[in-house]
PDB file of C-alpha atoms in Angstrom:
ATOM      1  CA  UNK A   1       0.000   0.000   0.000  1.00 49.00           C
ATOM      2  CA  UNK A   2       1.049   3.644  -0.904  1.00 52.00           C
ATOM      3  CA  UNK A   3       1.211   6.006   0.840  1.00 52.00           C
ATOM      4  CA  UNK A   4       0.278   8.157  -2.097  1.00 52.00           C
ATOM      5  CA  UNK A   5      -1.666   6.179  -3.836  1.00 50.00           C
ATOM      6  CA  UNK A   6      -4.572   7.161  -5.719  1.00 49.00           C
ATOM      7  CA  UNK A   7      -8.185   6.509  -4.534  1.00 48.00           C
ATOM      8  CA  UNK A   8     -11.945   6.509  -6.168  1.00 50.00           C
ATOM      9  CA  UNK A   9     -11.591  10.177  -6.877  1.00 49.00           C
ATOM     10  CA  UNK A  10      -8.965   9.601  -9.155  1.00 48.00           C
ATOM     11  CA  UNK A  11      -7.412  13.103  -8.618  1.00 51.00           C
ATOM     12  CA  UNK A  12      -3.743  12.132  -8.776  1.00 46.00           C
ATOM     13  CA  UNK A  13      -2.378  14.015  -6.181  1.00 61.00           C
ATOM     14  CA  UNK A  14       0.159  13.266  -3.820  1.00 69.00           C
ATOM     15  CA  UNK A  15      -1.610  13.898  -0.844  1.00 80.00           C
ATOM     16  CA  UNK A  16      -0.118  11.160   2.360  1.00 89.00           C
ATOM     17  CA  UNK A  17      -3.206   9.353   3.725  1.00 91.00           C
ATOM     18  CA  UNK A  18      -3.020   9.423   7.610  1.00 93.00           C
ATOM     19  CA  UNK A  19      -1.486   5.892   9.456  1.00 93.00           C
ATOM     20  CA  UNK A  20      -5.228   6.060  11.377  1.00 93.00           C
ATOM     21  CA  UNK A  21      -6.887   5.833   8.116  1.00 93.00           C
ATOM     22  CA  UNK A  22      -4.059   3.504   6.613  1.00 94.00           C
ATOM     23  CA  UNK A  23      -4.749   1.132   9.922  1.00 95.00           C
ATOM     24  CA  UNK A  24      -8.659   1.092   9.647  1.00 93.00           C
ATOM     25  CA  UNK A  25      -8.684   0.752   5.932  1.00 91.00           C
ATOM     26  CA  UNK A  26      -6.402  -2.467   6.457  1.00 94.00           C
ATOM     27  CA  UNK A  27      -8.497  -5.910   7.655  1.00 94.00           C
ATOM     28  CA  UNK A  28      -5.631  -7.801   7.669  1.00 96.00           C
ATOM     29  CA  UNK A  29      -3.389  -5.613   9.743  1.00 96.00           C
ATOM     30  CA  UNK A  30      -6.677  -5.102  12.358  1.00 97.00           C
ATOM     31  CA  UNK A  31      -6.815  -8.703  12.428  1.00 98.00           C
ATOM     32  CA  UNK A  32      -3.089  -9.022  14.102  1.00 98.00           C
ATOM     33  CA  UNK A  33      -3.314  -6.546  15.956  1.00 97.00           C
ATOM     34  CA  UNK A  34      -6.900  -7.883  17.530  1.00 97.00           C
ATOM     35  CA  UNK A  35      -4.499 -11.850  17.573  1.00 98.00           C
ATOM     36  CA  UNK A  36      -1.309 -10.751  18.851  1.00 98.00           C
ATOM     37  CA  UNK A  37      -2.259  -8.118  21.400  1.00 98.00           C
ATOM     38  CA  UNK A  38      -4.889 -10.166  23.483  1.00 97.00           C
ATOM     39  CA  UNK A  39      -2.104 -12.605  22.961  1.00 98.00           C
ATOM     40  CA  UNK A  40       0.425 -10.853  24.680  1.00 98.00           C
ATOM     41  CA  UNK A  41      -1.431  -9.326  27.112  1.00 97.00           C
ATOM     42  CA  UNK A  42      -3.333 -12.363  29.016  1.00 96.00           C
ATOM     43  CA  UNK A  43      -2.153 -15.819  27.269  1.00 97.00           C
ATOM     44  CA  UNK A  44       2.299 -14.771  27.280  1.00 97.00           C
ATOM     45  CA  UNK A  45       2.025 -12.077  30.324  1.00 96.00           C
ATOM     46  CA  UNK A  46      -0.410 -14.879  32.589  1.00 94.00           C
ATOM     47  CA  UNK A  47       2.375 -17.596  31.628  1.00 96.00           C
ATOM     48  CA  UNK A  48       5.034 -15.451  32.536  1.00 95.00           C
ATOM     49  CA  UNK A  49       3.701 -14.544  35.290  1.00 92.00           C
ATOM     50  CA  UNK A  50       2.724 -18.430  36.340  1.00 92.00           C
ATOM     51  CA  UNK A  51       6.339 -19.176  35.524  1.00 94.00           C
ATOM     52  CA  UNK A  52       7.565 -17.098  37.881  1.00 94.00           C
ATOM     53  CA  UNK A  53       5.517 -18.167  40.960  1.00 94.00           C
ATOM     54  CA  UNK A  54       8.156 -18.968  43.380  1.00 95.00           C
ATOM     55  CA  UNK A  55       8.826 -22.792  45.455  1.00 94.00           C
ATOM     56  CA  UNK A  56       7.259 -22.779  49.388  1.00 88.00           C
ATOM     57  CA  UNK A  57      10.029 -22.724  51.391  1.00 80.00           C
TER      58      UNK A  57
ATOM     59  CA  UNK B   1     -23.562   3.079   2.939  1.00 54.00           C
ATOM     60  CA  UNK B   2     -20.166   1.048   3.940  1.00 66.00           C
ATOM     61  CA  UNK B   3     -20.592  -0.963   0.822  1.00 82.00           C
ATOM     62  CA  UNK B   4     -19.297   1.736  -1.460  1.00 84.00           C
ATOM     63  CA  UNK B   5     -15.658   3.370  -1.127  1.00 81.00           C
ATOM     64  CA  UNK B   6     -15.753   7.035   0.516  1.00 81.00           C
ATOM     65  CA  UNK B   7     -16.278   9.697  -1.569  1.00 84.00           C
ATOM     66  CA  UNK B   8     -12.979  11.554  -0.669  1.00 86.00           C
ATOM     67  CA  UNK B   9      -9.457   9.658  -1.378  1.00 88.00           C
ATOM     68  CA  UNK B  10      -8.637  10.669   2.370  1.00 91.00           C
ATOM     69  CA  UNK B  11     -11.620  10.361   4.483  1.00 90.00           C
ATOM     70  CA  UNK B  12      -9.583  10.936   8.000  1.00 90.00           C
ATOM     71  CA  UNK B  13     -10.118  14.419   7.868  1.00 87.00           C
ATOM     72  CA  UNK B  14     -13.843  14.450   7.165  1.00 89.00           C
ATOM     73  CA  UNK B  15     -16.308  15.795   9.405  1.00 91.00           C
ATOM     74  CA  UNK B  16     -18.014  13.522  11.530  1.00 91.00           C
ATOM     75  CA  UNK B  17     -22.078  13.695  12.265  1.00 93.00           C
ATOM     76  CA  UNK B  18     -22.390  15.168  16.011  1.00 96.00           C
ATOM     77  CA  UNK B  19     -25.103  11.832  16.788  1.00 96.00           C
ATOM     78  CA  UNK B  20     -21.851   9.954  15.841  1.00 95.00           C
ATOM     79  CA  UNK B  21     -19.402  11.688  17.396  1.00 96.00           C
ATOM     80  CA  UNK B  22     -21.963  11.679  21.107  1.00 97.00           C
ATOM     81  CA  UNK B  23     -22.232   8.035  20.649  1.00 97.00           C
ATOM     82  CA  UNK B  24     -18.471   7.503  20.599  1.00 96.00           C
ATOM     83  CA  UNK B  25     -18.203   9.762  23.066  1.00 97.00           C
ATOM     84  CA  UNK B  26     -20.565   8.263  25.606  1.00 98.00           C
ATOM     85  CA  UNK B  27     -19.231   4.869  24.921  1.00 98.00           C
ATOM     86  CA  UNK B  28     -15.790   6.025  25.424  1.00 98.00           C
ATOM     87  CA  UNK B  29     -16.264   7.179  28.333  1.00 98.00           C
ATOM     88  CA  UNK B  30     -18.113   4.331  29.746  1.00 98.00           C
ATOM     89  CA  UNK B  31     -15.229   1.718  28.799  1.00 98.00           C
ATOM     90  CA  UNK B  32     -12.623   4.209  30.877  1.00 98.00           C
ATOM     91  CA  UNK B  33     -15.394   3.956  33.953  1.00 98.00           C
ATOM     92  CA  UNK B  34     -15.676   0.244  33.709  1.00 97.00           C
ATOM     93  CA  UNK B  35     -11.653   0.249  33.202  1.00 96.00           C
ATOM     94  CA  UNK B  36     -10.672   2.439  36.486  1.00 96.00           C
ATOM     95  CA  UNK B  37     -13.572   0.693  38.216  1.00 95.00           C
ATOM     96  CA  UNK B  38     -10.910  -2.573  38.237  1.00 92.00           C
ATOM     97  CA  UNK B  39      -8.384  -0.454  40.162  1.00 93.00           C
ATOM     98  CA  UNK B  40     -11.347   0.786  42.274  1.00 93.00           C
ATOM     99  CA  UNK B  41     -12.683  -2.616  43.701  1.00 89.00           C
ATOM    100  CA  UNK B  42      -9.115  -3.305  44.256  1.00 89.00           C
ATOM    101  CA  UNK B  43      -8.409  -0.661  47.007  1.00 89.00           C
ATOM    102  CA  UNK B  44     -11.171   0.384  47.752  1.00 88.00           C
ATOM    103  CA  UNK B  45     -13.515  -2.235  47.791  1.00 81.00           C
ATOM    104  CA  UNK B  46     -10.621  -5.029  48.632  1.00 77.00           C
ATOM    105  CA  UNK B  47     -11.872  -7.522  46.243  1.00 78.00           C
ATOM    106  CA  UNK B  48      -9.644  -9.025  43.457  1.00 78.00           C
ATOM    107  CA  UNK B  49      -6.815  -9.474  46.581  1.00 81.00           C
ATOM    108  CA  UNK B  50      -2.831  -9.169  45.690  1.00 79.00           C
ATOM    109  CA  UNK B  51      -1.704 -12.334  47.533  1.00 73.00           C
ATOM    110  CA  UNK B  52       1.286 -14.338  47.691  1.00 90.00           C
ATOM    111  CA  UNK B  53       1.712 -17.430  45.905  1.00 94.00           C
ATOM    112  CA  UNK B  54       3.984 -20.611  46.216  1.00 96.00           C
ATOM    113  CA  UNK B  55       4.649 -23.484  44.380  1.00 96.00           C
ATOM    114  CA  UNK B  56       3.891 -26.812  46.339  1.00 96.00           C
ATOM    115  CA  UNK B  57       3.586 -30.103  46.115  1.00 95.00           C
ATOM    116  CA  UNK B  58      -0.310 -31.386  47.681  1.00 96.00           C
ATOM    117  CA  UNK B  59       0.686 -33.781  50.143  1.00 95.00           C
ATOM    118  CA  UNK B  60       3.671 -31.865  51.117  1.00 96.00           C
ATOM    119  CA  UNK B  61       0.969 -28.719  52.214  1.00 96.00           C
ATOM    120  CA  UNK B  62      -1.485 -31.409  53.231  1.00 96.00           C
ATOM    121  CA  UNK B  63       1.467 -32.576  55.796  1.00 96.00           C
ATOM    122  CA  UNK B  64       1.911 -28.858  56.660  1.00 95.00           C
ATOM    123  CA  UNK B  65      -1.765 -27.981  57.714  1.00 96.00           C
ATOM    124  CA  UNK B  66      -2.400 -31.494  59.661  1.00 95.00           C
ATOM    125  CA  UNK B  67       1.019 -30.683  61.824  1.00 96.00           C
ATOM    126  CA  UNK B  68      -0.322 -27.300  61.940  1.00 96.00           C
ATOM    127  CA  UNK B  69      -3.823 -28.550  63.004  1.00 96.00           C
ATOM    128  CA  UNK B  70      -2.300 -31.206  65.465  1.00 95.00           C
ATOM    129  CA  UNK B  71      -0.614 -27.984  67.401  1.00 95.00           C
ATOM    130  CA  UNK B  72      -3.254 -25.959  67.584  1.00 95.00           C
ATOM    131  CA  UNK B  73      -6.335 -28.337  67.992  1.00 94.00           C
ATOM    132  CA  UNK B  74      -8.637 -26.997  70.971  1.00 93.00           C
ATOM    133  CA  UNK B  75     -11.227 -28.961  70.455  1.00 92.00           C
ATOM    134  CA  UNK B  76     -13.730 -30.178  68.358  1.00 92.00           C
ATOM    135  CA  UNK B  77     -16.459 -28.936  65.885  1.00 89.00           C
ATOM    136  CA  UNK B  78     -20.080 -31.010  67.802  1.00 87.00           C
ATOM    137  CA  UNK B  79     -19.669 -34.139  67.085  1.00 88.00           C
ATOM    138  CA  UNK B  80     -18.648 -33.878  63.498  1.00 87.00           C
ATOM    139  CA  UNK B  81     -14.538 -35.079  64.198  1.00 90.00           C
ATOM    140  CA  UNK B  82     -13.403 -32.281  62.292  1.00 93.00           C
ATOM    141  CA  UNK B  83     -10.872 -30.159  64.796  1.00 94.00           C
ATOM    142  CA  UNK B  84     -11.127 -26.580  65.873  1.00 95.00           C
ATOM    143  CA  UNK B  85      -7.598 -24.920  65.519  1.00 95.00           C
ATOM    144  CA  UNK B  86      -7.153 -21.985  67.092  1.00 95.00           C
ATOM    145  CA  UNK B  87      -3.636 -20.352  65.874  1.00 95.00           C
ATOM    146  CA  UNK B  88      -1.949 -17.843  68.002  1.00 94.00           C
ATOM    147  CA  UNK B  89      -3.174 -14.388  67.307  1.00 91.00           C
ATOM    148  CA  UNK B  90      -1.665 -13.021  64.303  1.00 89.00           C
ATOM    149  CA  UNK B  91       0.062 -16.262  63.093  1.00 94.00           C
ATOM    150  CA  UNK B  92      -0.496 -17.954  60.424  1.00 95.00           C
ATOM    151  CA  UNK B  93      -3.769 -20.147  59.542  1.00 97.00           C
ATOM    152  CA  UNK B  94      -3.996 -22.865  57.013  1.00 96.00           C
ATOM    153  CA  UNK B  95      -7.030 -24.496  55.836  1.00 96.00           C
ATOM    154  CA  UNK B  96      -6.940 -27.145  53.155  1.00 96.00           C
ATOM    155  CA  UNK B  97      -9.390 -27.664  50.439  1.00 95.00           C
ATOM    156  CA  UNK B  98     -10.236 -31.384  49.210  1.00 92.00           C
ATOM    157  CA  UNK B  99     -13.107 -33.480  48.176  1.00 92.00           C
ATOM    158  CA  UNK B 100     -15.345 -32.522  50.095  1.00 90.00           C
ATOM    159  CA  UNK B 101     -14.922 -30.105  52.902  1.00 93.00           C
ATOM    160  CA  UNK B 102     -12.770 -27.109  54.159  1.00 95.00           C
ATOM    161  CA  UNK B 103     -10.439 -28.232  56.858  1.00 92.00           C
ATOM    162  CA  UNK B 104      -9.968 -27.341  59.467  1.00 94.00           C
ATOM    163  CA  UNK B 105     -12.403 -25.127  61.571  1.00 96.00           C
ATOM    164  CA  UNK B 106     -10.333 -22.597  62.752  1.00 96.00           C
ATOM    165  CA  UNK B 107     -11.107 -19.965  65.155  1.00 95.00           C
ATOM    166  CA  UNK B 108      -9.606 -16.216  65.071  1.00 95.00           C
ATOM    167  CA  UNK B 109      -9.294 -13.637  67.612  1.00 94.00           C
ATOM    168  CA  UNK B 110     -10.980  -9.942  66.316  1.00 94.00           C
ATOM    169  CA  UNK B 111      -8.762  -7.154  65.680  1.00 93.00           C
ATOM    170  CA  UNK B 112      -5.771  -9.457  64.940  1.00 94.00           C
ATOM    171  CA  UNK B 113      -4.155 -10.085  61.354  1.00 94.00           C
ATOM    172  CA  UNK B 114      -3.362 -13.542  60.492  1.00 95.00           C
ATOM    173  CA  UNK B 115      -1.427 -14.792  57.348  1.00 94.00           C
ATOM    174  CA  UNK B 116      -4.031 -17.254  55.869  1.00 94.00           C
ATOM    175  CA  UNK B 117      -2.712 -19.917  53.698  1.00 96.00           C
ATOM    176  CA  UNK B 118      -4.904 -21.773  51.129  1.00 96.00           C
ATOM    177  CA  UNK B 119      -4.773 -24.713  49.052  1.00 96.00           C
ATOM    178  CA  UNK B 120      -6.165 -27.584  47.133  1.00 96.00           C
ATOM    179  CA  UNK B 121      -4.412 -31.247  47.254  1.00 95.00           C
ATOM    180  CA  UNK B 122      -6.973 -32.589  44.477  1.00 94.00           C
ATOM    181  CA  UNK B 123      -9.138 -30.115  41.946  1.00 93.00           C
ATOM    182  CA  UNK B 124      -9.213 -26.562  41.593  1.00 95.00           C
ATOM    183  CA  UNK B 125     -11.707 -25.423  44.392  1.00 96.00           C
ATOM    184  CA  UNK B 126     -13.013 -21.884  45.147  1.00 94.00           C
ATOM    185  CA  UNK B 127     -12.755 -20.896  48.725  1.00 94.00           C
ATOM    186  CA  UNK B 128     -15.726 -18.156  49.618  1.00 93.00           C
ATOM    187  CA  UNK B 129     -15.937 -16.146  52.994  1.00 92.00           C
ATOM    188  CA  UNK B 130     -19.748 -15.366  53.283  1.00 88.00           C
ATOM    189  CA  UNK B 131     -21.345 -13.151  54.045  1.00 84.00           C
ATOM    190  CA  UNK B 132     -18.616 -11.311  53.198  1.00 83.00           C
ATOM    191  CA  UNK B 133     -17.670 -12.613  49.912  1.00 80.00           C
ATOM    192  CA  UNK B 134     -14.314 -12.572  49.949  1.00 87.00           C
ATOM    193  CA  UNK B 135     -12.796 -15.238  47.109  1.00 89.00           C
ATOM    194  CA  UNK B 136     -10.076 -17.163  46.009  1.00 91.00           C
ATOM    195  CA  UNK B 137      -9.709 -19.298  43.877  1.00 92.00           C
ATOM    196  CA  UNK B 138      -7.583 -22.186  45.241  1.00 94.00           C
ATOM    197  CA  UNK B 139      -5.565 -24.867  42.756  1.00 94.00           C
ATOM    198  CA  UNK B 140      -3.470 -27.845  43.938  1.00 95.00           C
ATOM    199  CA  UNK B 141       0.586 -27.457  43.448  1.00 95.00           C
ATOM    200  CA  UNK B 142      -0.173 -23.707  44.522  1.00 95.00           C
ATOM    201  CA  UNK B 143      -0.371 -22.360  47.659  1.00 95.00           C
ATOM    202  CA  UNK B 144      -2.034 -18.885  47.774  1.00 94.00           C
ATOM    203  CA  UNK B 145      -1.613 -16.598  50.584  1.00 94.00           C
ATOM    204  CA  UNK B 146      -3.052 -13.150  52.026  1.00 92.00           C
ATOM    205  CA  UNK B 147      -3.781 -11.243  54.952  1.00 90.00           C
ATOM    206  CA  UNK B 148      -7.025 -11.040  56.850  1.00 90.00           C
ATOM    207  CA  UNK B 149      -8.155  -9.439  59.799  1.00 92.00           C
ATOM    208  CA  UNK B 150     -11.666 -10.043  61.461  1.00 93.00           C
ATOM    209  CA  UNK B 151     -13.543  -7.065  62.226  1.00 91.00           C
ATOM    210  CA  UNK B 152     -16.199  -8.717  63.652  1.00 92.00           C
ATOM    211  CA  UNK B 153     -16.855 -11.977  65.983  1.00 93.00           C
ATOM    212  CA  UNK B 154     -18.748 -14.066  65.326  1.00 94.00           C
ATOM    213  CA  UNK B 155     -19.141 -17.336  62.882  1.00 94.00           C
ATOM    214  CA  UNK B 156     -18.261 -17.655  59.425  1.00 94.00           C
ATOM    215  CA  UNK B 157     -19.263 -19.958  56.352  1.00 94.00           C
ATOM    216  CA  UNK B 158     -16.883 -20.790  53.660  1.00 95.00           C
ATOM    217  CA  UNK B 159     -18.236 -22.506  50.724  1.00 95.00           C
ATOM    218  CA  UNK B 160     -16.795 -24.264  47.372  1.00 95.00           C
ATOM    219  CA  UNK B 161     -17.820 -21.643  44.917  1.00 92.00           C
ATOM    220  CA  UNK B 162     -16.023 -23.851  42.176  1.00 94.00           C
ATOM    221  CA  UNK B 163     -17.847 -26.571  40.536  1.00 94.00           C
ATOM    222  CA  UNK B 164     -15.645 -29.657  41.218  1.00 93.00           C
ATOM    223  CA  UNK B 165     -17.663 -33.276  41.283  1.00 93.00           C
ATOM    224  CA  UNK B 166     -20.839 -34.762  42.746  1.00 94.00           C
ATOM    225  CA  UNK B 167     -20.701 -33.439  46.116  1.00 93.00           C
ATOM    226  CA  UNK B 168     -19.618 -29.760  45.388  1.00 94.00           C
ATOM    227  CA  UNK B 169     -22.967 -28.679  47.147  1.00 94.00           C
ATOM    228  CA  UNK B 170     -21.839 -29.994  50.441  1.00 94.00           C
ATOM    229  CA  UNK B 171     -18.482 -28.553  50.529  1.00 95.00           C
ATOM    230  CA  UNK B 172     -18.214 -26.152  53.318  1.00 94.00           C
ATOM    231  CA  UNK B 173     -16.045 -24.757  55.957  1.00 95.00           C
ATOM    232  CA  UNK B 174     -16.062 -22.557  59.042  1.00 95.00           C
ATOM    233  CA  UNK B 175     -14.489 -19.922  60.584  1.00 96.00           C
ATOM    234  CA  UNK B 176     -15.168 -18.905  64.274  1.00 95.00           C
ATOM    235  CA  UNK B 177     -14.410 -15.418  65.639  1.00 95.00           C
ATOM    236  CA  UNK B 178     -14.580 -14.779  69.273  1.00 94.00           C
ATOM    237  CA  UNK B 179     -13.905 -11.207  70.935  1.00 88.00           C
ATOM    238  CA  UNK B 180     -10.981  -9.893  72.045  1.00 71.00           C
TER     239      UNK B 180
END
């Protein structure tokens, strides 16, 4: 994808389309983002955090 | 209508319809009061505990809580042969979770702090104060630990508020508190 691509309008100019816009007109890059950061955040963190659970003394 | 492409090549910059932009607005705003309502009922309302948490083997805790019990035993709970342990004020207190009852009984002074240790030596069990609903989830190899401190005398139920097997109903516990 282009930054500068041109669009429906067909107006050719060089305008940069905003990385907000670039992210919500992308599914597949929402659909990582929606997979990996849940990911991170409960499944990796919570088995970190499992991991690290210390031995009774 | 979403199922056409928008009008301009770079729609970020468009203006938004004020019904749409109150609707985000409110909903926004709701999600950041449910957020900081997490953090809330944490200090202030003292659920979701921080406790401490140790790795151990069940019958290695199970041998720590019936030592535990055999030292402290003052008597016994009617004629049920389940011991009463009564700890020394602000020691610790162990009660162990199995199949399908909370033991011991154990009996706390008000006013002091004890360290309470919990823990399961078969299935994951839930270990509920009532009525003051106060809950942790208990799992065996883990022994889970945090401070409590009776504010009022008096006695206690603790039930099983985690399904585990036929007689989950009947699992129960009890806590006495006498006065100072």
């Amino acid at each position: 994808m282009s930054d500068t691509e041109t669009g429906p309008a067909g107006d050719g100019l060089s305008e940069d389309i905003p990385l907000m816009q670039q992210l919500l007109d992308s599914p597949i890059l929402l659909l990582v983002i929606g997979i990996v950061s849940p990911m991170l955040l409960y499944v990796v963190w919570g088995v970190m955090e499992v991991i690290a659970i210390p031995l009774a003394q | 209508m979403s199922i056409f492409p928008p009008e301009q090549r770079v729609w970020w910059n468009q203006p938004i319809e004020k019904s749409e932009v109150m609707w985000i607005t409110i909903a926004f705003i709701w999600a950041l009061v449910m957020f900081f309502m997490m953090p809330y009922w944490h200090l202030v309302g003292e659920q979701n505990l921080s406790n401490e948490a140790y790795k151990i083997k069940p019958e290695v805790y199970a041998e720590k809580v019936e030592a535990w019990a055999a030292k402290y035993t003052v008597r016994e709970e009617g004629d049920t042969g389940i011991p009463v342990v009564r700890p020394p004020a602000g020691s610790d207190v162990y009660m162990l979770g199995r199949l399908w009852e909370w033991w011991p009984v154990v009996e706390l002074e008000e006013g002091q702090s004890y360290r309470f240790h919990l823990s399961s030596v078969d299935w994951q069990h839930g270990w509920s104060l009532l009525p003051e609903n106060i809950n942790i989830s208990v799992h065996p190899g883990y022994e889970m630990i945090f401070t409590v401190k009776p504010t009022s005398s008096g006695e206690f139920g603790v039930i099983c508020n985690e399904f585990c097997g036929v007689g989950h109903h009947t699992m129960v516990g009890k806590i006495h508190v006498v006065g100072k």
